Tab-separated table of C-alpha atoms and ligand atoms in Angstrom:
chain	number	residue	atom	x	y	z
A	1	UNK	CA	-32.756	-63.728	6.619
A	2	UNK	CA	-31.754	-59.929	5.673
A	3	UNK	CA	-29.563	-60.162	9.076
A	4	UNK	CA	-27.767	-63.279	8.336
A	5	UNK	CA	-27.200	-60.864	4.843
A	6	UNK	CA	-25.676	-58.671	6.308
A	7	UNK	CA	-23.800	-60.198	8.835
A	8	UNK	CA	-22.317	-61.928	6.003
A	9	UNK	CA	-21.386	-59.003	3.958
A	10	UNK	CA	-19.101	-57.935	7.203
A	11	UNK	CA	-17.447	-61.169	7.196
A	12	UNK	CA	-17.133	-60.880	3.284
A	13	UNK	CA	-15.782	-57.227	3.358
A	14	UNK	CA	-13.398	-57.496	5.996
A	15	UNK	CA	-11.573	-60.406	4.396
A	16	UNK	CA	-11.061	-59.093	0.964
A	17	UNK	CA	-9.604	-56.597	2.825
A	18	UNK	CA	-6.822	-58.463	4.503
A	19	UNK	CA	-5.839	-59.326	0.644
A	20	UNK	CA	-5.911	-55.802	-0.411
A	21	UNK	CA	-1.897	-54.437	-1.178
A	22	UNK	CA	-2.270	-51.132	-3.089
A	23	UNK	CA	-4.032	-48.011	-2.493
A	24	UNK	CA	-6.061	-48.283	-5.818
A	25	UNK	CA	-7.600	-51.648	-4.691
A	26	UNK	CA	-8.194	-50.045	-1.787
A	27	UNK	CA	-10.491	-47.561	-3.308
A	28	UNK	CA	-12.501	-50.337	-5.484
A	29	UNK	CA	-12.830	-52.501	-2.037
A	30	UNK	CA	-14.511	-48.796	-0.493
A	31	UNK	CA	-16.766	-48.569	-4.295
A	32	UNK	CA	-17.710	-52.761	-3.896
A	33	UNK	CA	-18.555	-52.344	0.167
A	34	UNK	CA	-19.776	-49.022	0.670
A	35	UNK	CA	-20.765	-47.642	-2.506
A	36	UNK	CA	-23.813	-46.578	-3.632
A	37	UNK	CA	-24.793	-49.427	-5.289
A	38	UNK	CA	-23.488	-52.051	-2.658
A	39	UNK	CA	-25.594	-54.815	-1.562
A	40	UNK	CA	-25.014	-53.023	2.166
A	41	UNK	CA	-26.878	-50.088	0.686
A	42	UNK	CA	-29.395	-51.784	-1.436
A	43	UNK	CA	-30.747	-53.393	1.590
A	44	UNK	CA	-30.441	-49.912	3.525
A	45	UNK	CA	-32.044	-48.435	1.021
A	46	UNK	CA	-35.250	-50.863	0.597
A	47	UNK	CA	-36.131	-50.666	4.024
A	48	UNK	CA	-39.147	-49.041	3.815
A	49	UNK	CA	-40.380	-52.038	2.005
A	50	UNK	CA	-39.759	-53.496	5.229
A	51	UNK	CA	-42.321	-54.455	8.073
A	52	UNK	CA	-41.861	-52.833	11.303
A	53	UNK	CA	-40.596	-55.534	13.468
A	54	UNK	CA	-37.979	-56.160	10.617
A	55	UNK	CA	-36.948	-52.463	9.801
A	56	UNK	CA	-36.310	-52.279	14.242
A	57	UNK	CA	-33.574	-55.237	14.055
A	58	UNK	CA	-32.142	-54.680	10.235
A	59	UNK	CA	-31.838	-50.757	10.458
A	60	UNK	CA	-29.704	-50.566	13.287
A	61	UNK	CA	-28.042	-53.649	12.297
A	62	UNK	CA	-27.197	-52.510	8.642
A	63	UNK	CA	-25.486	-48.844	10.029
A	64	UNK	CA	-24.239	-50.510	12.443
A	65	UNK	CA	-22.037	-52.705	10.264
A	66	UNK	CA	-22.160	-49.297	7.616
A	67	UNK	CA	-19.870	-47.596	11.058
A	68	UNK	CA	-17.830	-50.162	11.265
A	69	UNK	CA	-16.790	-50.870	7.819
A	70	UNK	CA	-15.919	-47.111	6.988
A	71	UNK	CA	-13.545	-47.542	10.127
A	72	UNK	CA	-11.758	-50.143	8.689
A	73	UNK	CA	-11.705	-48.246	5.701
A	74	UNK	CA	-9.997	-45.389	7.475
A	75	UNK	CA	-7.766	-47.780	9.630
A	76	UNK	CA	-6.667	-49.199	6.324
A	77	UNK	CA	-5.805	-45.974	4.366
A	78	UNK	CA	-3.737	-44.937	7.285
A	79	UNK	CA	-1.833	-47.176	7.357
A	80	UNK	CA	-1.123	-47.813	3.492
A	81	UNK	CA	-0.594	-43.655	3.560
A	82	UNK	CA	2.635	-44.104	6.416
A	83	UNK	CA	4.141	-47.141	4.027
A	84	UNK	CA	3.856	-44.738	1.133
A	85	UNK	CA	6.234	-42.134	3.030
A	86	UNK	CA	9.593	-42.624	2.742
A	87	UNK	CA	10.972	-42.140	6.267
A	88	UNK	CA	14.597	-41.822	5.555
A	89	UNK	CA	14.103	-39.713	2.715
A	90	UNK	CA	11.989	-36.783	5.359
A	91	UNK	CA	14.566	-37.392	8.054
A	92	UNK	CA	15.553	-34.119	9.718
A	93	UNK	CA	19.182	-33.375	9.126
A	94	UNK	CA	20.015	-31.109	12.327
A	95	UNK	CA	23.505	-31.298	11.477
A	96	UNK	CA	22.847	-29.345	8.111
A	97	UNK	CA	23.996	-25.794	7.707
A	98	UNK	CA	20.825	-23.546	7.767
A	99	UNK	CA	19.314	-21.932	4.550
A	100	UNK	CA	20.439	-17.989	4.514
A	101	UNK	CA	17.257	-15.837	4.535
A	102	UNK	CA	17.521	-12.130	4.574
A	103	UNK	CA	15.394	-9.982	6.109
A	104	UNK	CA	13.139	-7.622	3.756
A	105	UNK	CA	13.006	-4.128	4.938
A	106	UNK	CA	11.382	-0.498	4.029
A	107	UNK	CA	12.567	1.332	1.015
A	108	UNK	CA	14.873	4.903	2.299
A	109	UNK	CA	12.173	6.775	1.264
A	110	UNK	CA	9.199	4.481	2.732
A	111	UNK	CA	10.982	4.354	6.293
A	112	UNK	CA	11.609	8.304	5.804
A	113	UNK	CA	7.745	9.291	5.194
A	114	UNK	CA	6.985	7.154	7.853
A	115	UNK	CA	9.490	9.194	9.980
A	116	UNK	CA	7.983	12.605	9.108
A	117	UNK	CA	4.551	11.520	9.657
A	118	UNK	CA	5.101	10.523	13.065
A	119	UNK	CA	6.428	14.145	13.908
A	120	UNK	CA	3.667	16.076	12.101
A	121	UNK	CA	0.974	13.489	13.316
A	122	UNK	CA	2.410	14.625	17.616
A	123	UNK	CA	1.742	18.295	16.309
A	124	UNK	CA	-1.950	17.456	14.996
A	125	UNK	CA	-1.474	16.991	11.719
A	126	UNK	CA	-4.031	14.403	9.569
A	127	UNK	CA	-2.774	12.527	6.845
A	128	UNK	CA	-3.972	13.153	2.858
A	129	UNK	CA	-3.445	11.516	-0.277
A	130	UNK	CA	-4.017	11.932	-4.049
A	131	UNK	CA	-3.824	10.157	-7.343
A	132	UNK	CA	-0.538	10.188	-9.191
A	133	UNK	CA	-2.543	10.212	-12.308
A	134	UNK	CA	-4.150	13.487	-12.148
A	135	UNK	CA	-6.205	16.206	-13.810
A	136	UNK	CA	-4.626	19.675	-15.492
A	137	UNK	CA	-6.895	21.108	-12.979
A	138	UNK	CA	-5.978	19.420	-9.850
A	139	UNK	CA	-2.523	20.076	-10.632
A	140	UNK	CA	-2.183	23.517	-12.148
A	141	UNK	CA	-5.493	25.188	-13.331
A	142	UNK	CA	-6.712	24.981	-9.163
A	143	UNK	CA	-3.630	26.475	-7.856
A	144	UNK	CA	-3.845	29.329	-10.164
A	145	UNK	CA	-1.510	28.557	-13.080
A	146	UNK	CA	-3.573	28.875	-15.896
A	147	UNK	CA	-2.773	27.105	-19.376
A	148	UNK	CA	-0.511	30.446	-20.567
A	149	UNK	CA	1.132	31.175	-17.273
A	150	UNK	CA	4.903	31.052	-17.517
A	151	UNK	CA	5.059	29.350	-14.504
A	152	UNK	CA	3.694	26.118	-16.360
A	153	UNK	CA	7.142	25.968	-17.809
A	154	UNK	CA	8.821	25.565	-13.952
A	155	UNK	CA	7.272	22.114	-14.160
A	156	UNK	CA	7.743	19.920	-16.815
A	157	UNK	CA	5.134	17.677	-17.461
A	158	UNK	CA	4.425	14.005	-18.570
A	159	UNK	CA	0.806	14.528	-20.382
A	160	UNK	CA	-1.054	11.152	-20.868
A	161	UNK	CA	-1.491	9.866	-24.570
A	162	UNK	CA	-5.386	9.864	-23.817
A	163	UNK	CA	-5.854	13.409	-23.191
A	164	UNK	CA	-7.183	14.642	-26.346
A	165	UNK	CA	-10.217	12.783	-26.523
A	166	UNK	CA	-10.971	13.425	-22.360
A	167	UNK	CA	-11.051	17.089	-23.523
A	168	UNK	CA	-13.712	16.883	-26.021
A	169	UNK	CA	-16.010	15.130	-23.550
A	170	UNK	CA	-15.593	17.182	-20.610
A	171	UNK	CA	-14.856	21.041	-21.510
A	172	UNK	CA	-16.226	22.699	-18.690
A	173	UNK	CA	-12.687	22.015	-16.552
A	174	UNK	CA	-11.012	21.239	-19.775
A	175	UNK	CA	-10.097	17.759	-18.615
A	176	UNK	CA	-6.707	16.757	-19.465
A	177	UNK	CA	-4.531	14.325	-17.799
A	178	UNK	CA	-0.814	14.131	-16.457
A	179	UNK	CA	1.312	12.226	-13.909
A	180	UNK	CA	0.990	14.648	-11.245
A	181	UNK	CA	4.408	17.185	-11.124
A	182	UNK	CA	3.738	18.409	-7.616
A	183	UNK	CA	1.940	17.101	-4.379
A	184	UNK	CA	-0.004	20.457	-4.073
A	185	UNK	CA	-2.206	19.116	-6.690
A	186	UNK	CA	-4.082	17.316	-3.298
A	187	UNK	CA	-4.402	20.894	-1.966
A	188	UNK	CA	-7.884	21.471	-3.884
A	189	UNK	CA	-8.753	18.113	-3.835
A	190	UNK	CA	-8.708	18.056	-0.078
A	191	UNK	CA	-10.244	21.099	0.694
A	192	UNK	CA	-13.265	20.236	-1.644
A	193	UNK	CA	-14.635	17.875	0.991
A	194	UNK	CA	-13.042	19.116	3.751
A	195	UNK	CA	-14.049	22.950	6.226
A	196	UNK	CA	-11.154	24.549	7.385
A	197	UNK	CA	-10.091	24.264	10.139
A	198	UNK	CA	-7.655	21.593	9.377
A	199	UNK	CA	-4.008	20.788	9.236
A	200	UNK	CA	-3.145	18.070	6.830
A	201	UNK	CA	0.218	16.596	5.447
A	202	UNK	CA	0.669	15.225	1.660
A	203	UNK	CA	3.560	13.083	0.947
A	204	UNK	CA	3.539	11.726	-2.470
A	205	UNK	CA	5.265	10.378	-5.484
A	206	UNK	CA	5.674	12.845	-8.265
A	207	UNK	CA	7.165	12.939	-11.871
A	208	UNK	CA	9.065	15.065	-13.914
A	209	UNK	CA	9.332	15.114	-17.467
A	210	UNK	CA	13.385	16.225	-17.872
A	211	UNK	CA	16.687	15.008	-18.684
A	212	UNK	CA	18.234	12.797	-15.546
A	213	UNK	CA	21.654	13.187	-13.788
A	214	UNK	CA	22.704	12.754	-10.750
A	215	UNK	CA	20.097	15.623	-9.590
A	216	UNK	CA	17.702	15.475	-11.423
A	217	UNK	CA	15.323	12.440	-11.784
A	218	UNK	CA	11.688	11.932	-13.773
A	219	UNK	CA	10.330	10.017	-10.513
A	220	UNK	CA	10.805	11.676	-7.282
A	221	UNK	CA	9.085	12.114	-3.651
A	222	UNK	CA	7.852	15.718	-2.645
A	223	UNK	CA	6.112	16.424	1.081
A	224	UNK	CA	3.347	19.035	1.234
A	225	UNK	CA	1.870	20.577	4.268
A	226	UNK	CA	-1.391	22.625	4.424
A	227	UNK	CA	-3.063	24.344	7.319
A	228	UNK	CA	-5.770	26.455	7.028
A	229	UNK	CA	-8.101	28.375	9.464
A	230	UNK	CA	-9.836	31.559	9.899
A	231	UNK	CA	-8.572	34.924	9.304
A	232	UNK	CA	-5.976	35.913	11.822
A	233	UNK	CA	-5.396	32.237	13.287
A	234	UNK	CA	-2.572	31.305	10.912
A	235	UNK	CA	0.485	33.179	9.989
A	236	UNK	CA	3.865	33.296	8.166
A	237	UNK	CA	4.740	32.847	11.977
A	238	UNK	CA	2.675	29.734	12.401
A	239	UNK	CA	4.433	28.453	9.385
A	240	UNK	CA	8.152	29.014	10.362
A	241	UNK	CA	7.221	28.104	13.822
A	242	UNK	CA	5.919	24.469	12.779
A	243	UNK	CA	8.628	24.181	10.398
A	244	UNK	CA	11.559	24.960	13.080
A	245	UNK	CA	9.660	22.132	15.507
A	246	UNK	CA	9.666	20.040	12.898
A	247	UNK	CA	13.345	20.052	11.598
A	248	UNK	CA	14.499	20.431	15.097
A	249	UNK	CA	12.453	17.597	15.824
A	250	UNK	CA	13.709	15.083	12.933
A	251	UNK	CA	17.483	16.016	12.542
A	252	UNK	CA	17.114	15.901	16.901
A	253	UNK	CA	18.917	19.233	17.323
A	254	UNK	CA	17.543	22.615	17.389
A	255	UNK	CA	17.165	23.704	13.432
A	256	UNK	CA	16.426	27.794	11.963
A	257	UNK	CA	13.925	28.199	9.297
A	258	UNK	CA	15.075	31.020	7.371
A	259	UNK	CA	12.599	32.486	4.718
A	260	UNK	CA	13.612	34.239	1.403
A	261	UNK	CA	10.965	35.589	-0.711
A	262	UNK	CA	10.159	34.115	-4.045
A	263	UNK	CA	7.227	33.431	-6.581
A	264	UNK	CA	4.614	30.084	-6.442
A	265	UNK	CA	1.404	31.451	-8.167
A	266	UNK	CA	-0.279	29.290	-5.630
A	267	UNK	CA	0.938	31.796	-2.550
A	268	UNK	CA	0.985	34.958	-1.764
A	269	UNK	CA	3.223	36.105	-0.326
A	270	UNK	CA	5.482	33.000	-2.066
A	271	UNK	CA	9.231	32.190	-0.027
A	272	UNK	CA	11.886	29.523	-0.287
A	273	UNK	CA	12.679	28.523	2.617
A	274	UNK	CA	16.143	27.520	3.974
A	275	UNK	CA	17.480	25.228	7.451
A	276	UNK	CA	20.347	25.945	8.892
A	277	UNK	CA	23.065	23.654	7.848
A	278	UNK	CA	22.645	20.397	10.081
A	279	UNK	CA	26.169	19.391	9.188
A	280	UNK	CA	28.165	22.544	10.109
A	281	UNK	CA	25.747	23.577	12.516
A	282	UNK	CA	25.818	27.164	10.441
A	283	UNK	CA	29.399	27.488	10.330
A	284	UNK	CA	30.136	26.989	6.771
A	285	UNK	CA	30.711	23.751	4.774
A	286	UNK	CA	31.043	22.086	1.457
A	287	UNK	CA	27.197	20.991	1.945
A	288	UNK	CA	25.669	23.773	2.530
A	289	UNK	CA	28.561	25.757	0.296
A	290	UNK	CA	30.024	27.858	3.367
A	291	UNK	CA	26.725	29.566	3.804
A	292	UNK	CA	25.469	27.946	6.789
A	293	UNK	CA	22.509	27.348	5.056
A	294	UNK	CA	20.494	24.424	2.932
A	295	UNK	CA	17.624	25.245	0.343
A	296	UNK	CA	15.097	22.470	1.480
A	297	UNK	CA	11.280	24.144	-0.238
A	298	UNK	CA	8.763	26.138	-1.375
A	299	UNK	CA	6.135	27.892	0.457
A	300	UNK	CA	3.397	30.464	1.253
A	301	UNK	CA	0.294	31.790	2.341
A	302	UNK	CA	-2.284	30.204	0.325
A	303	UNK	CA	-3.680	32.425	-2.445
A	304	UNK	CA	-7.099	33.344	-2.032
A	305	UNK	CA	-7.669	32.072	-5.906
A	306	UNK	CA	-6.820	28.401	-4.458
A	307	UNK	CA	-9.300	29.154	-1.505
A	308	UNK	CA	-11.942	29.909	-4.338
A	309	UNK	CA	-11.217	26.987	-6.592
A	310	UNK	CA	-11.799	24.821	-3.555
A	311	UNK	CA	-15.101	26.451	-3.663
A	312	UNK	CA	-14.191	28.632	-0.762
A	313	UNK	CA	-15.405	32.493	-0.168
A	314	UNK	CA	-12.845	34.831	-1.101
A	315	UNK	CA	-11.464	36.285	2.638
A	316	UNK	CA	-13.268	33.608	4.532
A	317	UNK	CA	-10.356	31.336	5.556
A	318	UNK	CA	-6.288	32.017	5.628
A	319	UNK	CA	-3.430	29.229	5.790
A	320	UNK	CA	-0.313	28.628	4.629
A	321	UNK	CA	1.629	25.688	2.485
A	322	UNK	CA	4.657	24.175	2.173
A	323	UNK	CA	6.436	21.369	0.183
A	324	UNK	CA	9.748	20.198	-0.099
A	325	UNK	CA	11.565	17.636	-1.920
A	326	UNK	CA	11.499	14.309	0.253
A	327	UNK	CA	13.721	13.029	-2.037
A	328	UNK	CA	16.295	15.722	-1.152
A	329	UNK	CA	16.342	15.057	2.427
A	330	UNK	CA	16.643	11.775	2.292
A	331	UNK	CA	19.740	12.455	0.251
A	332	UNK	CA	21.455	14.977	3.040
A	333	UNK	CA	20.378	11.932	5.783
A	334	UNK	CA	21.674	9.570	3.910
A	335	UNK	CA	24.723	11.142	2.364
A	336	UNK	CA	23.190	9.818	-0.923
A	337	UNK	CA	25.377	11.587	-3.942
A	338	UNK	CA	23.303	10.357	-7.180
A	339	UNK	CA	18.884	10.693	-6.808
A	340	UNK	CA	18.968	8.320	-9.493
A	341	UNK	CA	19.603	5.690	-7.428
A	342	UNK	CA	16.508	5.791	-5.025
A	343	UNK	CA	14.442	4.621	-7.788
A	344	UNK	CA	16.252	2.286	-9.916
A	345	UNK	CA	15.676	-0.956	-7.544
A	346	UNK	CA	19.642	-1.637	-7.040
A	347	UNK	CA	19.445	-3.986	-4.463
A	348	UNK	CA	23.156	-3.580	-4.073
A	349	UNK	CA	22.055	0.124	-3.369
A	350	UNK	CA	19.003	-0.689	-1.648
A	351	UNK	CA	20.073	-3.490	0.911
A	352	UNK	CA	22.384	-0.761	2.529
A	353	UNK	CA	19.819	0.531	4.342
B	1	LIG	N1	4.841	22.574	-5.476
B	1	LIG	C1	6.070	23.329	-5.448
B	1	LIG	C2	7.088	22.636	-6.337
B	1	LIG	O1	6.935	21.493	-6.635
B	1	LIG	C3	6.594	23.426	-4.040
B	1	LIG	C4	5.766	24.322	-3.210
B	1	LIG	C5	6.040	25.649	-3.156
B	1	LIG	C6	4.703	23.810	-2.478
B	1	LIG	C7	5.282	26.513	-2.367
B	1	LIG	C8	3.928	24.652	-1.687
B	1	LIG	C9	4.242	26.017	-1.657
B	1	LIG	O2	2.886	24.215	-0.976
B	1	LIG	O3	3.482	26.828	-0.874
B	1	LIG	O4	8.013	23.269	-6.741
């Protein structure tokens, strides 16, 4: 009785189907056949009610005819799915002239860092980094230049609008906030969780609250260089020495460090230091003004107040720093004339590269 049923639903469900034009009738046929409240699944679903001998032959019977019903189903969508494409329309065109795509590619200043790290990273030198927003402390109070130092005013700041209410909160480091003016401010940072020795490298985006022209920009990129070890291990002559492989090493011809002394309240002793003109090759140009020489940075042996501030016994370690405007050099590799436009996102300027 229940088999004749359901043999009869199969005959039932596979003709309405050879009526069926459109997708949506489709989908009522699937709702009327196989749905949950289709005869086929009322009868699935009562047989428990069922004696044994009759659940053995309907059971099987009723998935059975379940199976095959949900494979005309699919055998059906198919084939309405291919008469809903339109063939001509998706044709491939191989005679068509090709869409232009250009190739994205690193920034001047990106590919440049990447450049220097590779050299400093062959003479076992570990990467760092730092926020750009950063703390007074970090930035100046660490590296010895107190709030009435006059070497605050070499470094024009950008102060953040929030800092008055920071300093209230947290007096014991007088907490005030900036956009970091130097990549040195990493120098205490790192050595806070770090024991000498180590060698580390800090490129970095910095800012500069001043007046731009085509030498002077608010946003620029600065490279700072810190190794530190015991007493007696590392020298001014360690410094000029990794700085000569270096330079050598990324202009690929032999380069002289030449060191002139100067202030940093951060070192002690403080130079600038200056390469011999890569253009000229010393012998006098209009780049290096006929001296044979280029200003490139800053340097020093680290001042034993920095040591401290790290947390660091007076005397117990020695190094030396360095940092130099990445920005710069990219501008003598380059030939670039005006800094502004490293930063202004000029793709006319940028795709050159
Ligand atoms: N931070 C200095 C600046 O921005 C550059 C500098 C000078 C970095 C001497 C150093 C250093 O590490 O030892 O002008």
């Amino acid at each position: 009785m229940l088999q004749k049923r359901i043999i009869d639903i199969e005959t039932e469900a596979k003709q309405a189907l050879t009526i069926i034009k459109t997708l949506p009738q489709l989908e009522e046929w699937e709702v009327t056949y196989l749905g949950r409240k289709s005869a086929l699944n009322e009868i699935l679903k009562n047989l428990k009610n069922l004696t044994t001998e009759e659940k053995r032959i309907v059971g099987p019977l009723g998935n059975a005819v379940k199976q095959r019903l949900f494979q005309s189903l699919a055998t059906a969508r198919e084939a309405f799915m291919e008469q809903s494409i339109d063939w001509d329309a998706q044709a491939i065109d191989v005679t068509a002239p090709g869409v232009f795509c250009r190739d994205g590619h690193l920034h001047p200043i990106t590919r440049l860092t990447y450049e220097i790290e590779d050299i400093f990273s062959s003479l076992g030198f570990s990467l760092a980094d730092g926020p750009e927003v950063e703390s007074e402390w970090y930035n100046f109070d660490a590296l010895n230049v107190p709030a009435d130092h006059p070497a605050r005013d070499m470094q024009d700041t950008f102060w953040l609008a929030s800092s008055e209410s920071k300093q209230k909160t947290r007096n014991k480091k007088q907490e005030r906030y900036l956009l970091r003016t130097q990549t040195s401010a990493v120098q205490v940072r790192y050595m806070e969780t770090h024991k000498p020795p180590f060698r580390i490298i800090i490129p970095g985006r910095i800012f500069r609250n001043e007046a731009t022209d085509v030498s002077h920009e608010h946003t620029f990129h600065q490279f700072e260089c810190l190794m530190v070890d015991e007493p007696g291990k590392v020298s001014v002559a360690t410094f000029k020495y990794i700085a000569e492989t270096f330079f050598s090493s990324f202009f690929g011809k032999k380069v002289n460090v030449r060191l002139r002394p100067s202030f940093f309240p951060f070192t002690e002793p403080s130079f600038e230091f200056d390469i011999s003109c890569v253009l000229c090759g010393a012998s006098g140009c209009p780049v290096c003004k006929q001296s044979g020489w280029l200003e490139i940075g800053g340097a020093g042996m680290v001042h034993q107040k920095v040591f401290e501030a790290a947390g660091y016994k007076r005397g117990q370690y020695q190094g030396f720093a360095w940092g130099f405007g990445l920005t710069r050099l990219a501008m003598m590799k380059y030939k670039i004339t005006d800094i502004r436009l490293l930063m202004s996102g000029d793709l006319r300027f940028i795709r050159q590269f």
